[in-house]
Amino acid sequence: MFSLAVFLAAGCSGLPNPSSGASPRSSSEGVSIPVSQLTPLDRCMLDKGFRITKVRPAGATDAGSLVVEWESDLPFDTAASAASDCRQRFAPSRPKTEAEISAIYAAWVEERKCLIGLGYNPVAPPSVEKFVSDWQTGPWMPIDGIDTNAWTDEQYQEAKQRCGLEMYDRG
Amino acid sequence: MRKRQRRLSLAVALVAGLAIAATPVLAWQAEGGTKTCGSSLTGKTRARANDWASIKGPGSGTTGIYNWGDGLWHTQDRWGVDGGGDWNAVGDPYLDLVSTYAFCVA
């Protein structure tokens, strides 16, 4: 079956290289995605005038699917409301179970150990009970206590490649 | 209570109930402000959100929409412009208000 790739033109603000995830200040570049892989959520966002800026694999738990990031020149409130409308209709959130949250805690504890191995000194993790109870307001993360703002690009890439840190993207 | 007053009270209650039912429930949390940076520094917004975020860098004219789609918390930075300016962040369903802020980068 022939799949037509949709080329989505870059805006004046510039688009990141989809493989590097660089900031929007990089040189303009289109992002193409096969039409057959556009989800109803993607189509809703495109219909509202958003442009796609990054496409990446969803990860091991949802192999084969894509996660898409978008951008808009609309005023923030308008853009956020439009995006929320698409989300509510096509991708409502599914609350995590306590077992799932506990598994995330265990994984993040290991990632913290990895960061220590790289020479960093992140804060100690809370108890798993505290982590679970904080889930709706903002739980502990492995990068807490590290001045990631001061990381060079090399330090950032090393930490991501060696320790995972899928929960952190510096844009 | 007279019949007319009773009917009026019921009508008011009905209209109020319908209005409440029709009001969309906000499913997100928001934060924002103004971050001024020196002319040689660039503003950046850091948002810590769960599952989905809308983020505007300080002084930027564009909003980034981040759909992680995994129900997890993420810390996402987004560039603003030199000198900074107004910034915003929305987390859907959750935003860590303490860990969401703007800063300046050399």
PDB file of N, CA and C in Angstrom, chain B residues 31-76:
ATOM      1  N   GLU B  31       0.433  27.740  35.406  1.00  0.00           N
ATOM      2  CA  GLU B  31       1.373  28.629  36.098  1.00  0.00           C
ATOM      3  C   GLU B  31       1.926  29.580  35.053  1.00  0.00           C
ATOM      4  N   GLY B  32       2.405  30.739  35.497  1.00  0.00           N
ATOM      5  CA  GLY B  32       2.985  31.683  34.544  1.00  0.00           C
ATOM      6  C   GLY B  32       3.479  32.923  35.247  1.00  0.00           C
ATOM      7  N   GLY B  33       4.070  33.815  34.462  1.00  0.00           N
ATOM      8  CA  GLY B  33       4.592  35.056  35.027  1.00  0.00           C
ATOM      9  C   GLY B  33       5.456  35.774  34.014  1.00  0.00           C
ATOM     10  N   THR B  34       6.304  36.630  34.523  1.00  0.00           N
ATOM     11  CA  THR B  34       7.234  37.369  33.670  1.00  0.00           C
ATOM     12  C   THR B  34       8.649  37.147  34.179  1.00  0.00           C
ATOM     13  N   LYS B  35       9.523  36.760  33.263  1.00  0.00           N
ATOM     14  CA  LYS B  35      10.930  36.580  33.616  1.00  0.00           C
ATOM     15  C   LYS B  35      11.767  37.499  32.738  1.00  0.00           C
ATOM     16  N   THR B  36      12.377  38.479  33.360  1.00  0.00           N
ATOM     17  CA  THR B  36      13.216  39.427  32.619  1.00  0.00           C
ATOM     18  C   THR B  36      14.674  39.010  32.723  1.00  0.00           C
ATOM     19  N   CYS B  37      15.325  38.917  31.587  1.00  0.00           N
ATOM     20  CA  CYS B  37      16.726  38.537  31.549  1.00  0.00           C
ATOM     21  C   CYS B  37      17.533  39.689  30.936  1.00  0.00           C
ATOM     22  N   GLY B  38      18.826  39.702  31.205  1.00  0.00           N
ATOM     23  CA  GLY B  38      19.678  40.681  30.551  1.00  0.00           C
ATOM     24  C   GLY B  38      19.692  40.436  29.056  1.00  0.00           C
ATOM     25  N   SER B  39      20.057  41.451  28.301  1.00  0.00           N
ATOM     26  CA  SER B  39      19.995  41.351  26.849  1.00  0.00           C
ATOM     27  C   SER B  39      20.879  40.235  26.297  1.00  0.00           C
ATOM     28  N   SER B  40      21.878  39.842  27.050  1.00  0.00           N
ATOM     29  CA  SER B  40      22.768  38.783  26.584  1.00  0.00           C
ATOM     30  C   SER B  40      22.339  37.410  27.094  1.00  0.00           C
ATOM     31  N   LEU B  41      21.238  37.371  27.815  1.00  0.00           N
ATOM     32  CA  LEU B  41      20.734  36.113  28.354  1.00  0.00           C
ATOM     33  C   LEU B  41      19.402  35.752  27.702  1.00  0.00           C
ATOM     34  N   THR B  42      19.128  34.456  27.620  1.00  0.00           N
ATOM     35  CA  THR B  42      17.902  33.956  26.996  1.00  0.00           C
ATOM     36  C   THR B  42      17.003  33.343  28.048  1.00  0.00           C
ATOM     37  N   GLY B  43      15.726  33.659  27.978  1.00  0.00           N
ATOM     38  CA  GLY B  43      14.779  33.102  28.925  1.00  0.00           C
ATOM     39  C   GLY B  43      14.414  31.665  28.573  1.00  0.00           C
ATOM     40  N   LYS B  44      14.094  30.883  29.596  1.00  0.00           N
ATOM     41  CA  LYS B  44      13.710  29.494  29.390  1.00  0.00           C
ATOM     42  C   LYS B  44      12.651  29.142  30.426  1.00  0.00           C
ATOM     43  N   THR B  45      11.656  28.391  30.015  1.00  0.00           N
ATOM     44  CA  THR B  45      10.627  27.918  30.947  1.00  0.00           C
ATOM     45  C   THR B  45      10.887  26.456  31.246  1.00  0.00           C
ATOM     46  N   ARG B  46      10.825  26.120  32.505  1.00  0.00           N
ATOM     47  CA  ARG B  46      10.900  24.712  32.892  1.00  0.00           C
ATOM     48  C   ARG B  46       9.551  24.343  33.504  1.00  0.00           C
ATOM     49  N   ALA B  47       8.896  23.356  32.914  1.00  0.00           N
ATOM     50  CA  ALA B  47       7.605  22.887  33.417  1.00  0.00           C
ATOM     51  C   ALA B  47       7.729  21.433  33.821  1.00  0.00           C
ATOM     52  N   ARG B  48       7.164  21.134  34.958  1.00  0.00           N
ATOM     53  CA  ARG B  48       7.114  19.733  35.385  1.00  0.00           C
ATOM     54  C   ARG B  48       5.634  19.348  35.375  1.00  0.00           C
ATOM     55  N   ALA B  49       5.270  18.495  34.449  1.00  0.00           N
ATOM     56  CA  ALA B  49       3.853  18.190  34.205  1.00  0.00           C
ATOM     57  C   ALA B  49       3.643  16.698  34.023  1.00  0.00           C
ATOM     58  N   ASN B  50       2.393  16.311  34.169  1.00  0.00           N
ATOM     59  CA  ASN B  50       2.016  14.902  34.017  1.00  0.00           C
ATOM     60  C   ASN B  50       1.270  14.703  32.714  1.00  0.00           C
ATOM     61  N   ASP B  51       1.796  13.854  31.872  1.00  0.00           N
ATOM     62  CA  ASP B  51       1.149  13.327  30.665  1.00  0.00           C
ATOM     63  C   ASP B  51       1.061  14.280  29.477  1.00  0.00           C
ATOM     64  N   TRP B  52       0.772  15.581  29.711  1.00  0.00           N
ATOM     65  CA  TRP B  52       0.532  16.515  28.610  1.00  0.00           C
ATOM     66  C   TRP B  52       0.823  17.915  29.097  1.00  0.00           C
ATOM     67  N   ALA B  53       1.513  18.728  28.291  1.00  0.00           N
ATOM     68  CA  ALA B  53       1.841  20.080  28.706  1.00  0.00           C
ATOM     69  C   ALA B  53       1.786  21.047  27.539  1.00  0.00           C
ATOM     70  N   SER B  54       1.403  22.283  27.862  1.00  0.00           N
ATOM     71  CA  SER B  54       1.513  23.397  26.929  1.00  0.00           C
ATOM     72  C   SER B  54       2.478  24.380  27.577  1.00  0.00           C
ATOM     73  N   ILE B  55       3.511  24.774  26.844  1.00  0.00           N
ATOM     74  CA  ILE B  55       4.561  25.595  27.442  1.00  0.00           C
ATOM     75  C   ILE B  55       4.953  26.727  26.501  1.00  0.00           C
ATOM     76  N   LYS B  56       5.081  27.925  27.069  1.00  0.00           N
ATOM     77  CA  LYS B  56       5.572  29.072  26.311  1.00  0.00           C
ATOM     78  C   LYS B  56       6.827  29.592  27.005  1.00  0.00           C
ATOM     79  N   GLY B  57       7.894  29.731  26.239  1.00  0.00           N
ATOM     80  CA  GLY B  57       9.136  30.263  26.792  1.00  0.00           C
ATOM     81  C   GLY B  57       9.009  31.757  27.049  1.00  0.00           C
ATOM     82  N   PRO B  58       9.795  32.322  27.937  1.00  0.00           N
ATOM     83  CA  PRO B  58       9.712  33.748  28.256  1.00  0.00           C
ATOM     84  C   PRO B  58       9.884  34.638  27.026  1.00  0.00           C
ATOM     85  N   GLY B  59       8.868  35.408  26.729  1.00  0.00           N
ATOM     86  CA  GLY B  59       8.923  36.339  25.604  1.00  0.00           C
ATOM     87  C   GLY B  59       8.693  35.723  24.238  1.00  0.00           C
ATOM     88  N   SER B  60       8.531  34.420  24.204  1.00  0.00           N
ATOM     89  CA  SER B  60       8.348  33.747  22.912  1.00  0.00           C
ATOM     90  C   SER B  60       6.948  33.979  22.352  1.00  0.00           C
ATOM     91  N   GLY B  61       6.817  33.903  21.041  1.00  0.00           N
ATOM     92  CA  GLY B  61       5.513  34.032  20.406  1.00  0.00           C
ATOM     93  C   GLY B  61       4.891  32.699  20.069  1.00  0.00           C
ATOM     94  N   THR B  62       5.577  31.608  20.427  1.00  0.00           N
ATOM     95  CA  THR B  62       5.048  30.287  20.106  1.00  0.00           C
ATOM     96  C   THR B  62       4.816  29.477  21.373  1.00  0.00           C
ATOM     97  N   THR B  63       3.860  28.570  21.281  1.00  0.00           N
ATOM     98  CA  THR B  63       3.549  27.642  22.373  1.00  0.00           C
ATOM     99  C   THR B  63       3.863  26.239  21.919  1.00  0.00           C
ATOM    100  N   GLY B  64       4.563  25.500  22.745  1.00  0.00           N
ATOM    101  CA  GLY B  64       4.856  24.105  22.455  1.00  0.00           C
ATOM    102  C   GLY B  64       3.868  23.206  23.173  1.00  0.00           C
ATOM    103  N   ILE B  65       3.401  22.185  22.481  1.00  0.00           N
ATOM    104  CA  ILE B  65       2.483  21.203  23.060  1.00  0.00           C
ATOM    105  C   ILE B  65       3.224  19.868  23.141  1.00  0.00           C
ATOM    106  N   TYR B  66       3.295  19.335  24.330  1.00  0.00           N
ATOM    107  CA  TYR B  66       4.043  18.108  24.574  1.00  0.00           C
ATOM    108  C   TYR B  66       3.079  17.019  25.019  1.00  0.00           C
ATOM    109  N   ASN B  67       2.957  15.993  24.199  1.00  0.00           N
ATOM    110  CA  ASN B  67       2.069  14.871  24.493  1.00  0.00           C
ATOM    111  C   ASN B  67       2.925  13.647  24.734  1.00  0.00           C
ATOM    112  N   TRP B  68       3.248  13.373  25.980  1.00  0.00           N
ATOM    113  CA  TRP B  68       4.044  12.200  26.286  1.00  0.00           C
ATOM    114  C   TRP B  68       3.181  10.936  26.261  1.00  0.00           C
ATOM    115  N   GLY B  69       1.897  11.098  26.565  1.00  0.00           N
ATOM    116  CA  GLY B  69       0.938  10.015  26.393  1.00  0.00           C
ATOM    117  C   GLY B  69       1.207   8.785  27.236  1.00  0.00           C
ATOM    118  N   ASP B  70       2.008   8.937  28.289  1.00  0.00           N
ATOM    119  CA  ASP B  70       2.363   7.766  29.077  1.00  0.00           C
ATOM    120  C   ASP B  70       1.914   7.868  30.534  1.00  0.00           C
ATOM    121  N   GLY B  71       1.212   8.944  30.866  1.00  0.00           N
ATOM    122  CA  GLY B  71       0.729   9.100  32.234  1.00  0.00           C
ATOM    123  C   GLY B  71       1.831   9.379  33.243  1.00  0.00           C
ATOM    124  N   LEU B  72       3.024   9.647  32.754  1.00  0.00           N
ATOM    125  CA  LEU B  72       4.155   9.898  33.652  1.00  0.00           C
ATOM    126  C   LEU B  72       4.403  11.399  33.820  1.00  0.00           C
ATOM    127  N   TRP B  73       5.159  11.716  34.844  1.00  0.00           N
ATOM    128  CA  TRP B  73       5.611  13.079  35.035  1.00  0.00           C
ATOM    129  C   TRP B  73       6.855  13.327  34.185  1.00  0.00           C
ATOM    130  N   HIS B  74       6.937  14.552  33.651  1.00  0.00           N
ATOM    131  CA  HIS B  74       8.087  14.938  32.848  1.00  0.00           C
ATOM    132  C   HIS B  74       8.518  16.342  33.238  1.00  0.00           C
ATOM    133  N   THR B  75       9.817  16.589  33.165  1.00  0.00           N
ATOM    134  CA  THR B  75      10.352  17.935  33.285  1.00  0.00           C
ATOM    135  C   THR B  75      10.776  18.363  31.886  1.00  0.00           C
ATOM    136  N   GLN B  76      10.144  19.412  31.383  1.00  0.00           N
ATOM    137  CA  GLN B  76      10.384  19.846  30.007  1.00  0.00           C
ATOM    138  C   GLN B  76      10.796  21.306  30.000  1.00  0.00           C
TER     139      GLN B  76
END
